[in-house]
Amino acid sequence: MKTAIVTGAARGIGAATAQRLAADGFAVAVVDLDQAASDHVAEGISRAGGQARGFSADVSDAASVDAAVDLIAETLGAPQVLVNNAGVLRDNLLFKMSDSDWDTVVSVHLRGSFLMTRAAQQHMVKAGWGRIVNLSSTSALGNRGQANYSAAKAGLQGFTKTLAVELGPLGITANAVAPGFIQTDMTRTTAERMGLTFDQLIEHQVALIPAKRAGVPEDIAAAVSFFARDESSFVNGQVLYVAGGPHG
Ligand code: NAD
């Protein structure tokens, strides 16, 4: 059984991805900031017949990342799939964006994905097989109030393509999934910040989406599952927009 790490997996897209990869036959390391929250998701997977364990790590902290990846390799198995999903928002118009709004978002998404990938790739290289999936976003194409987030999500696309070039010869693929509007706690917080109810934000978004519905975490988990498959070995360095239409 191969081991998969999913970061930010205590809720939302990460939790659905952890559940999906477990159903696909991976032993899943559920990684999030809070141990109890990670354990909760891992226990749910175990109850459903899958194999999973919870781990705590701050993906933006090198020591925390290295310790967690070592512990995962020792207790669950050497990781061969890595899903860089952990994320935060600090939305603000540029003129109101603080240094810490910028640094926090870039640290978690970009530095976090870098640190996790650097720690996990050695195990994939040793096995001669690996899958890295990074969570980008339609915001990579530009989104009002998200200079920090859109820069990080566009940066992740460049990061993904470079990983594909460097690691491709070693049996490792790197791809990105770029979700559109997905119903999670993250978008619920966005509604609050905009002074809207969640239902109002959903209605507004659905009007813009050709598929005429909001996305759910399972929509993204299915795309990650595709990239993680053995048969996807010739799909490398791609960005798949999963947004109910050609763009957000
Ligand atoms: P969410 O806020 O519901 O969950 C994010 C998880 O990441 C949380 O459990 C949080 O604790 C964890 N996390 C935050 N900082 C962390 C850190 N430093 N170390 C470890 N874990 C950390 O978000 P979501 O909506 O499920 O989004 C998941 C990913 O998908 C994010 O990268 C997000 O940017 C991306 N995304 C989401 C949407 C959407 O509409 N929801 C759209 C495009 C992209």
Short mmCIF file of N, CA, C and O in Angstrom, two decimals, residues 21-138:
data_model
loop_
_atom_site.label_atom_id
_atom_site.label_comp_id
_atom_site.label_asym_id
_atom_site.label_seq_id
_atom_site.Cartn_x
_atom_site.Cartn_y
_atom_site.Cartn_z
N LEU A 21 -8.48 9.52 -1.48
CA LEU A 21 -7.25 8.76 -1.70
C LEU A 21 -7.24 7.48 -0.86
O LEU A 21 -6.72 6.44 -1.29
N ALA A 22 -7.84 7.53 0.33
CA ALA A 22 -7.96 6.32 1.14
C ALA A 22 -8.85 5.30 0.42
O ALA A 22 -8.53 4.11 0.37
N ALA A 23 -9.96 5.79 -0.15
CA ALA A 23 -10.86 4.89 -0.89
C ALA A 23 -10.16 4.33 -2.13
O ALA A 23 -10.45 3.21 -2.57
N ASP A 24 -9.22 5.09 -2.68
CA ASP A 24 -8.45 4.63 -3.84
C ASP A 24 -7.38 3.60 -3.45
O ASP A 24 -6.68 3.07 -4.32
N GLY A 25 -7.17 3.41 -2.14
CA GLY A 25 -6.22 2.37 -1.69
C GLY A 25 -4.91 2.89 -1.13
O GLY A 25 -3.98 2.10 -0.92
N PHE A 26 -4.81 4.18 -0.89
CA PHE A 26 -3.60 4.73 -0.26
C PHE A 26 -3.75 4.73 1.27
O PHE A 26 -4.86 4.89 1.78
N ALA A 27 -2.62 4.58 1.97
CA ALA A 27 -2.58 4.88 3.40
C ALA A 27 -2.36 6.39 3.49
O ALA A 27 -1.41 6.91 2.91
N VAL A 28 -3.25 7.09 4.18
CA VAL A 28 -3.24 8.56 4.08
C VAL A 28 -2.78 9.23 5.37
O VAL A 28 -3.32 8.95 6.45
N ALA A 29 -1.80 10.11 5.24
CA ALA A 29 -1.38 10.97 6.34
C ALA A 29 -2.19 12.25 6.27
O ALA A 29 -2.05 13.04 5.33
N VAL A 30 -3.06 12.42 7.27
CA VAL A 30 -3.91 13.62 7.36
C VAL A 30 -3.12 14.66 8.15
O VAL A 30 -2.90 14.51 9.35
N VAL A 31 -2.64 15.69 7.46
CA VAL A 31 -1.77 16.68 8.10
C VAL A 31 -2.49 18.01 8.22
O VAL A 31 -3.04 18.52 7.24
N ASP A 32 -2.49 18.57 9.43
CA ASP A 32 -3.06 19.91 9.63
C ASP A 32 -2.42 20.52 10.86
O ASP A 32 -1.64 19.87 11.56
N LEU A 33 -2.76 21.77 11.13
CA LEU A 33 -2.14 22.49 12.26
C LEU A 33 -2.46 21.83 13.60
O LEU A 33 -1.62 21.76 14.49
N ASP A 34 -3.69 21.36 13.73
CA ASP A 34 -4.18 20.86 15.02
C ASP A 34 -4.27 19.33 15.00
O ASP A 34 -4.97 18.75 14.17
N GLN A 35 -3.54 18.70 15.92
CA GLN A 35 -3.49 17.23 15.97
C GLN A 35 -4.88 16.62 16.12
O GLN A 35 -5.22 15.66 15.41
N ALA A 36 -5.68 17.17 17.04
CA ALA A 36 -7.00 16.58 17.30
C ALA A 36 -7.88 16.66 16.05
O ALA A 36 -8.62 15.72 15.74
N ALA A 37 -7.80 17.76 15.33
CA ALA A 37 -8.61 17.91 14.11
C ALA A 37 -8.15 16.94 13.03
O ALA A 37 -8.97 16.34 12.31
N SER A 38 -6.83 16.72 12.93
CA SER A 38 -6.30 15.74 11.97
C SER A 38 -6.75 14.34 12.36
O SER A 38 -7.19 13.55 11.50
N ASP A 39 -6.66 14.03 13.66
CA ASP A 39 -7.06 12.71 14.14
C ASP A 39 -8.52 12.43 13.83
O ASP A 39 -8.90 11.32 13.47
N HIS A 40 -9.34 13.47 13.98
CA HIS A 40 -10.79 13.31 13.76
C HIS A 40 -11.07 12.83 12.33
O HIS A 40 -11.86 11.89 12.12
N VAL A 41 -10.41 13.46 11.36
CA VAL A 41 -10.61 13.06 9.95
C VAL A 41 -10.04 11.66 9.72
O VAL A 41 -10.67 10.81 9.06
N ALA A 42 -8.86 11.39 10.30
CA ALA A 42 -8.24 10.07 10.12
C ALA A 42 -9.12 8.97 10.71
O ALA A 42 -9.29 7.89 10.11
N GLU A 43 -9.73 9.25 11.86
CA GLU A 43 -10.62 8.24 12.50
C GLU A 43 -11.83 7.96 11.62
O GLU A 43 -12.27 6.82 11.49
N GLY A 44 -12.36 9.01 10.99
CA GLY A 44 -13.50 8.83 10.08
C GLY A 44 -13.12 7.93 8.91
O GLY A 44 -13.90 7.07 8.49
N ILE A 45 -11.92 8.12 8.39
CA ILE A 45 -11.45 7.29 7.27
C ILE A 45 -11.30 5.83 7.73
O ILE A 45 -11.71 4.90 7.04
N SER A 46 -10.74 5.65 8.94
CA SER A 46 -10.56 4.29 9.46
C SER A 46 -11.92 3.61 9.65
O SER A 46 -12.09 2.44 9.29
N ARG A 47 -12.89 4.37 10.18
CA ARG A 47 -14.24 3.80 10.38
C ARG A 47 -14.86 3.37 9.05
O ARG A 47 -15.61 2.40 8.99
N ALA A 48 -14.52 4.10 7.98
CA ALA A 48 -15.07 3.78 6.65
C ALA A 48 -14.29 2.65 5.97
O ALA A 48 -14.56 2.32 4.82
N GLY A 49 -13.29 2.10 6.69
CA GLY A 49 -12.55 0.96 6.14
C GLY A 49 -11.23 1.31 5.49
O GLY A 49 -10.53 0.44 4.96
N GLY A 50 -10.84 2.59 5.53
CA GLY A 50 -9.56 3.01 4.94
C GLY A 50 -8.45 3.02 5.97
O GLY A 50 -8.69 2.79 7.17
N GLN A 51 -7.25 3.30 5.50
CA GLN A 51 -6.10 3.41 6.41
C GLN A 51 -5.63 4.86 6.46
O GLN A 51 -5.35 5.46 5.41
N ALA A 52 -5.56 5.44 7.66
CA ALA A 52 -5.15 6.84 7.80
C ALA A 52 -4.66 7.10 9.21
O ALA A 52 -5.04 6.40 10.16
N ARG A 53 -3.81 8.12 9.32
CA ARG A 53 -3.37 8.60 10.64
C ARG A 53 -3.30 10.11 10.60
O ARG A 53 -2.98 10.69 9.56
N GLY A 54 -3.56 10.74 11.75
CA GLY A 54 -3.48 12.19 11.83
C GLY A 54 -2.09 12.65 12.26
O GLY A 54 -1.44 11.98 13.07
N PHE A 55 -1.65 13.76 11.70
CA PHE A 55 -0.36 14.36 12.07
C PHE A 55 -0.55 15.87 12.17
O PHE A 55 -1.37 16.44 11.45
N SER A 56 0.25 16.52 13.05
CA SER A 56 0.17 17.97 13.11
C SER A 56 1.47 18.56 12.56
O SER A 56 2.57 18.05 12.85
N ALA A 57 1.31 19.59 11.76
CA ALA A 57 2.47 20.33 11.25
C ALA A 57 2.01 21.68 10.74
O ALA A 57 0.88 21.83 10.27
N ASP A 58 2.91 22.66 10.87
CA ASP A 58 2.71 23.95 10.22
C ASP A 58 3.55 23.91 8.95
O ASP A 58 4.79 23.89 9.01
N VAL A 59 2.89 23.87 7.79
CA VAL A 59 3.64 23.66 6.54
C VAL A 59 4.60 24.81 6.23
O VAL A 59 5.52 24.64 5.43
N SER A 60 4.41 25.96 6.87
CA SER A 60 5.30 27.08 6.57
C SER A 60 6.57 27.07 7.43
O SER A 60 7.44 27.93 7.27
N ASP A 61 6.70 26.07 8.30
CA ASP A 61 7.83 25.99 9.22
C ASP A 61 8.70 24.77 8.88
O ASP A 61 8.23 23.62 8.96
N ALA A 62 9.95 25.01 8.50
CA ALA A 62 10.80 23.93 7.98
C ALA A 62 11.00 22.81 9.00
O ALA A 62 10.91 21.61 8.65
N ALA A 63 11.26 23.17 10.27
CA ALA A 63 11.52 22.14 11.28
C ALA A 63 10.28 21.28 11.50
O ALA A 63 10.36 20.04 11.62
N SER A 64 9.12 21.94 11.54
CA SER A 64 7.86 21.24 11.74
C SER A 64 7.59 20.28 10.56
O SER A 64 7.18 19.13 10.75
N VAL A 65 7.83 20.75 9.35
CA VAL A 65 7.61 19.94 8.15
C VAL A 65 8.54 18.73 8.15
O VAL A 65 8.10 17.58 7.93
N ASP A 66 9.81 18.95 8.40
CA ASP A 66 10.78 17.84 8.33
C ASP A 66 10.45 16.78 9.39
O ASP A 66 10.52 15.57 9.11
N ALA A 67 10.08 17.24 10.60
CA ALA A 67 9.74 16.30 11.67
C ALA A 67 8.50 15.50 11.30
O ALA A 67 8.45 14.28 11.51
N ALA A 68 7.50 16.17 10.72
CA ALA A 68 6.25 15.46 10.37
C ALA A 68 6.49 14.45 9.26
O ALA A 68 6.00 13.31 9.33
N VAL A 69 7.26 14.82 8.24
CA VAL A 69 7.49 13.89 7.13
C VAL A 69 8.31 12.69 7.61
O VAL A 69 8.02 11.54 7.23
N ASP A 70 9.28 12.92 8.49
CA ASP A 70 10.04 11.80 9.08
C ASP A 70 9.11 10.86 9.84
O ASP A 70 9.19 9.63 9.70
N LEU A 71 8.23 11.45 10.66
CA LEU A 71 7.31 10.65 11.48
C LEU A 71 6.34 9.86 10.58
O LEU A 71 6.04 8.69 10.86
N ILE A 72 5.87 10.49 9.52
CA ILE A 72 4.96 9.80 8.58
C ILE A 72 5.69 8.61 7.95
O ILE A 72 5.14 7.50 7.89
N ALA A 73 6.92 8.84 7.52
CA ALA A 73 7.69 7.75 6.87
C ALA A 73 7.90 6.59 7.84
O ALA A 73 7.80 5.42 7.46
N GLU A 74 8.15 6.92 9.13
CA GLU A 74 8.40 5.86 10.13
C GLU A 74 7.14 5.11 10.50
O GLU A 74 7.17 3.89 10.70
N THR A 75 6.02 5.82 10.64
CA THR A 75 4.83 5.20 11.24
C THR A 75 3.81 4.72 10.22
O THR A 75 3.10 3.75 10.46
N LEU A 76 3.71 5.39 9.06
CA LEU A 76 2.68 5.03 8.09
C LEU A 76 3.31 4.44 6.82
O LEU A 76 2.70 3.62 6.15
N GLY A 77 4.51 4.89 6.50
CA GLY A 77 5.19 4.43 5.29
C GLY A 77 5.76 5.61 4.54
O GLY A 77 5.27 6.74 4.66
N ALA A 78 6.81 5.34 3.75
CA ALA A 78 7.46 6.41 2.99
C ALA A 78 6.47 7.04 2.01
O ALA A 78 5.86 6.32 1.22
N PRO A 79 6.30 8.36 2.08
CA PRO A 79 5.28 8.98 1.21
C PRO A 79 5.65 8.95 -0.26
O PRO A 79 6.77 9.26 -0.63
N GLN A 80 4.66 8.56 -1.09
CA GLN A 80 4.88 8.55 -2.54
C GLN A 80 3.90 9.47 -3.26
O GLN A 80 4.05 9.70 -4.46
N VAL A 81 2.91 9.96 -2.52
CA VAL A 81 1.99 10.96 -3.07
C VAL A 81 1.97 12.13 -2.08
O VAL A 81 1.93 11.91 -0.87
N LEU A 82 2.04 13.34 -2.62
CA LEU A 82 1.96 14.54 -1.78
C LEU A 82 0.94 15.50 -2.40
O LEU A 82 1.07 15.87 -3.57
N VAL A 83 -0.05 15.88 -1.60
CA VAL A 83 -1.02 16.87 -2.05
C VAL A 83 -0.83 18.12 -1.19
O VAL A 83 -1.10 18.12 0.01
N ASN A 84 -0.32 19.17 -1.83
CA ASN A 84 -0.09 20.45 -1.13
C ASN A 84 -1.37 21.27 -1.20
O ASN A 84 -1.62 21.98 -2.18
N ASN A 85 -2.17 21.13 -0.13
CA ASN A 85 -3.52 21.72 -0.12
C ASN A 85 -3.70 22.78 0.96
O ASN A 85 -4.59 23.62 0.86
N ALA A 86 -2.86 22.78 2.01
CA ALA A 86 -3.04 23.72 3.13
C ALA A 86 -3.09 25.15 2.60
O ALA A 86 -2.30 25.53 1.74
N GLY A 87 -4.02 25.94 3.14
CA GLY A 87 -4.13 27.31 2.64
C GLY A 87 -4.84 28.23 3.61
O GLY A 87 -5.58 27.78 4.49
N VAL A 88 -4.58 29.50 3.43
CA VAL A 88 -5.25 30.55 4.21
C VAL A 88 -5.55 31.73 3.28
O VAL A 88 -4.92 31.88 2.23
N LEU A 89 -6.50 32.54 3.70
CA LEU A 89 -6.80 33.79 2.99
C LEU A 89 -6.51 34.98 3.89
O LEU A 89 -6.75 34.92 5.10
N ARG A 90 -5.98 36.04 3.35
CA ARG A 90 -5.90 37.34 4.03
C ARG A 90 -6.24 38.39 2.98
O ARG A 90 -5.40 39.17 2.56
N ASP A 91 -7.51 38.36 2.52
CA ASP A 91 -7.93 39.23 1.41
C ASP A 91 -7.95 40.69 1.84
O ASP A 91 -8.39 41.03 2.94
N ASN A 92 -7.53 41.54 0.95
CA ASN A 92 -7.62 42.99 1.13
C ASN A 92 -7.26 43.67 -0.18
O ASN A 92 -6.43 43.16 -0.92
N LEU A 93 -7.87 44.81 -0.44
CA LEU A 93 -7.43 45.57 -1.60
C LEU A 93 -5.98 45.99 -1.38
O LEU A 93 -5.55 46.18 -0.23
N LEU A 94 -5.26 46.14 -2.47
CA LEU A 94 -3.81 46.36 -2.38
C LEU A 94 -3.43 47.48 -1.42
O LEU A 94 -2.51 47.33 -0.61
N PHE A 95 -4.17 48.60 -1.49
CA PHE A 95 -3.76 49.75 -0.68
C PHE A 95 -3.98 49.52 0.81
O PHE A 95 -3.42 50.22 1.64
N LYS A 96 -4.78 48.49 1.14
CA LYS A 96 -5.02 48.17 2.56
C LYS A 96 -4.27 46.90 2.99
O LYS A 96 -4.37 46.50 4.14
N MET A 97 -3.56 46.27 2.05
CA MET A 97 -2.93 44.99 2.37
C MET A 97 -1.67 45.21 3.22
O MET A 97 -0.77 45.94 2.81
N SER A 98 -1.63 44.56 4.39
CA SER A 98 -0.47 44.75 5.28
C SER A 98 0.66 43.80 4.88
O SER A 98 0.46 42.83 4.13
N ASP A 99 1.85 44.08 5.39
CA ASP A 99 3.00 43.20 5.16
C ASP A 99 2.66 41.79 5.62
O ASP A 99 2.99 40.80 4.97
N SER A 100 1.97 41.70 6.77
CA SER A 100 1.71 40.36 7.29
C SER A 100 0.62 39.65 6.48
O SER A 100 0.65 38.43 6.34
N ASP A 101 -0.35 40.41 5.89
CA ASP A 101 -1.33 39.77 4.99
C ASP A 101 -0.58 39.10 3.82
O ASP A 101 -0.91 38.00 3.41
N TRP A 102 0.40 39.81 3.30
CA TRP A 102 1.17 39.28 2.17
C TRP A 102 1.99 38.07 2.61
O TRP A 102 1.93 36.99 2.01
N ASP A 103 2.78 38.27 3.69
CA ASP A 103 3.73 37.24 4.11
C ASP A 103 3.03 35.95 4.53
O ASP A 103 3.50 34.85 4.23
N THR A 104 1.91 36.08 5.25
CA THR A 104 1.21 34.88 5.74
C THR A 104 0.74 34.03 4.57
O THR A 104 0.94 32.81 4.54
N VAL A 105 0.13 34.66 3.59
CA VAL A 105 -0.43 33.90 2.46
C VAL A 105 0.69 33.28 1.62
O VAL A 105 0.63 32.10 1.26
N VAL A 106 1.72 34.06 1.35
CA VAL A 106 2.82 33.52 0.54
C VAL A 106 3.55 32.41 1.31
O VAL A 106 3.93 31.39 0.73
N SER A 107 3.67 32.57 2.63
CA SER A 107 4.35 31.55 3.45
C SER A 107 3.62 30.23 3.45
O SER A 107 4.22 29.17 3.27
N VAL A 108 2.32 30.27 3.66
CA VAL A 108 1.58 29.00 3.77
C VAL A 108 1.49 28.32 2.40
O VAL A 108 1.82 27.14 2.27
N HIS A 109 1.08 29.04 1.38
CA HIS A 109 0.86 28.39 0.08
C HIS A 109 2.17 28.06 -0.63
O HIS A 109 2.38 26.92 -1.05
N LEU A 110 3.03 29.04 -0.77
CA LEU A 110 4.22 28.85 -1.61
C LEU A 110 5.37 28.21 -0.84
O LEU A 110 5.88 27.15 -1.22
N ARG A 111 5.77 28.85 0.27
CA ARG A 111 6.85 28.28 1.07
C ARG A 111 6.44 26.91 1.62
O ARG A 111 7.22 25.97 1.63
N GLY A 112 5.16 26.80 2.04
CA GLY A 112 4.66 25.53 2.57
C GLY A 112 4.76 24.42 1.54
O GLY A 112 5.20 23.30 1.85
N SER A 113 4.37 24.70 0.31
CA SER A 113 4.44 23.67 -0.74
C SER A 113 5.89 23.32 -1.05
O SER A 113 6.23 22.15 -1.28
N PHE A 114 6.74 24.33 -1.06
CA PHE A 114 8.18 24.08 -1.28
C PHE A 114 8.75 23.19 -0.18
O PHE A 114 9.41 22.17 -0.46
N LEU A 115 8.49 23.54 1.07
CA LEU A 115 9.08 22.78 2.19
C LEU A 115 8.57 21.34 2.20
O LEU A 115 9.34 20.39 2.38
N MET A 116 7.26 21.17 2.01
CA MET A 116 6.69 19.82 2.02
C MET A 116 7.26 18.99 0.87
O MET A 116 7.58 17.81 1.05
N THR A 117 7.37 19.61 -0.29
CA THR A 117 7.85 18.87 -1.47
C THR A 117 9.31 18.49 -1.30
O THR A 117 9.71 17.36 -1.62
N ARG A 118 10.10 19.42 -0.76
CA ARG A 118 11.53 19.11 -0.56
C ARG A 118 11.70 17.96 0.42
O ARG A 118 12.55 17.09 0.23
N ALA A 119 10.87 17.95 1.46
CA ALA A 119 10.99 16.88 2.46
C ALA A 119 10.48 15.54 1.91
O ALA A 119 11.05 14.49 2.23
N ALA A 120 9.43 15.56 1.10
CA ALA A 120 8.80 14.30 0.65
C ALA A 120 9.50 13.69 -0.56
O ALA A 120 9.48 12.46 -0.73
N GLN A 121 10.12 14.53 -1.41
CA GLN A 121 10.61 14.00 -2.69
C GLN A 121 11.68 12.92 -2.54
O GLN A 121 11.78 12.01 -3.37
N GLN A 122 12.47 13.00 -1.45
CA GLN A 122 13.55 12.00 -1.28
C GLN A 122 12.97 10.59 -1.24
O GLN A 122 13.59 9.64 -1.76
N HIS A 123 11.78 10.44 -0.64
CA HIS A 123 11.15 9.12 -0.54
C HIS A 123 10.66 8.67 -1.92
O HIS A 123 10.72 7.49 -2.25
N MET A 124 10.15 9.63 -2.69
CA MET A 124 9.66 9.29 -4.04
C MET A 124 10.83 8.92 -4.95
O MET A 124 10.74 7.98 -5.74
N VAL A 125 11.92 9.66 -4.82
CA VAL A 125 13.11 9.38 -5.63
C VAL A 125 13.62 7.97 -5.33
O VAL A 125 13.92 7.19 -6.24
N LYS A 126 13.66 7.63 -4.03
CA LYS A 126 14.13 6.30 -3.62
C LYS A 126 13.25 5.21 -4.22
O LYS A 126 13.73 4.18 -4.66
N ALA A 127 11.94 5.45 -4.24
CA ALA A 127 10.99 4.45 -4.75
C ALA A 127 10.93 4.44 -6.28
O ALA A 127 10.41 3.51 -6.88
N GLY A 128 11.43 5.51 -6.91
CA GLY A 128 11.33 5.62 -8.37
C GLY A 128 9.90 5.85 -8.85
O GLY A 128 9.57 5.61 -10.01
N TRP A 129 9.06 6.32 -7.96
CA TRP A 129 7.63 6.57 -8.29
C TRP A 129 7.09 7.64 -7.34
O TRP A 129 7.24 7.52 -6.12
N GLY A 130 6.47 8.64 -7.89
CA GLY A 130 5.88 9.67 -7.03
C GLY A 130 4.85 10.50 -7.77
O GLY A 130 4.84 10.58 -9.00
N ARG A 131 3.96 11.11 -6.98
CA ARG A 131 2.92 11.99 -7.51
C ARG A 131 2.82 13.21 -6.59
O ARG A 131 2.59 13.06 -5.39
N ILE A 132 2.98 14.39 -7.18
CA ILE A 132 2.83 15.63 -6.42
C ILE A 132 1.67 16.41 -7.05
O ILE A 132 1.63 16.59 -8.28
N VAL A 133 0.72 16.81 -6.22
CA VAL A 133 -0.40 17.60 -6.71
C VAL A 133 -0.50 18.87 -5.87
O VAL A 133 -0.63 18.80 -4.63
N ASN A 134 -0.41 20.01 -6.53
CA ASN A 134 -0.48 21.30 -5.84
C ASN A 134 -1.83 21.95 -6.09
O ASN A 134 -2.35 21.90 -7.20
N LEU A 135 -2.36 22.58 -5.05
CA LEU A 135 -3.65 23.27 -5.19
C LEU A 135 -3.41 24.71 -5.60
O LEU A 135 -2.93 25.53 -4.81
N SER A 136 -3.72 25.00 -6.86
CA SER A 136 -3.71 26.39 -7.34
C SER A 136 -5.14 26.93 -7.19
O SER A 136 -5.87 26.51 -6.29
N SER A 137 -5.54 27.82 -8.07
CA SER A 137 -6.88 28.41 -7.97
C SER A 137 -7.15 29.21 -9.24
O SER A 137 -6.21 29.69 -9.89
N THR A 138 -8.43 29.39 -9.56
CA THR A 138 -8.77 30.32 -10.65
C THR A 138 -8.30 31.73 -10.31
O THR A 138 -8.11 32.55 -11.21
#
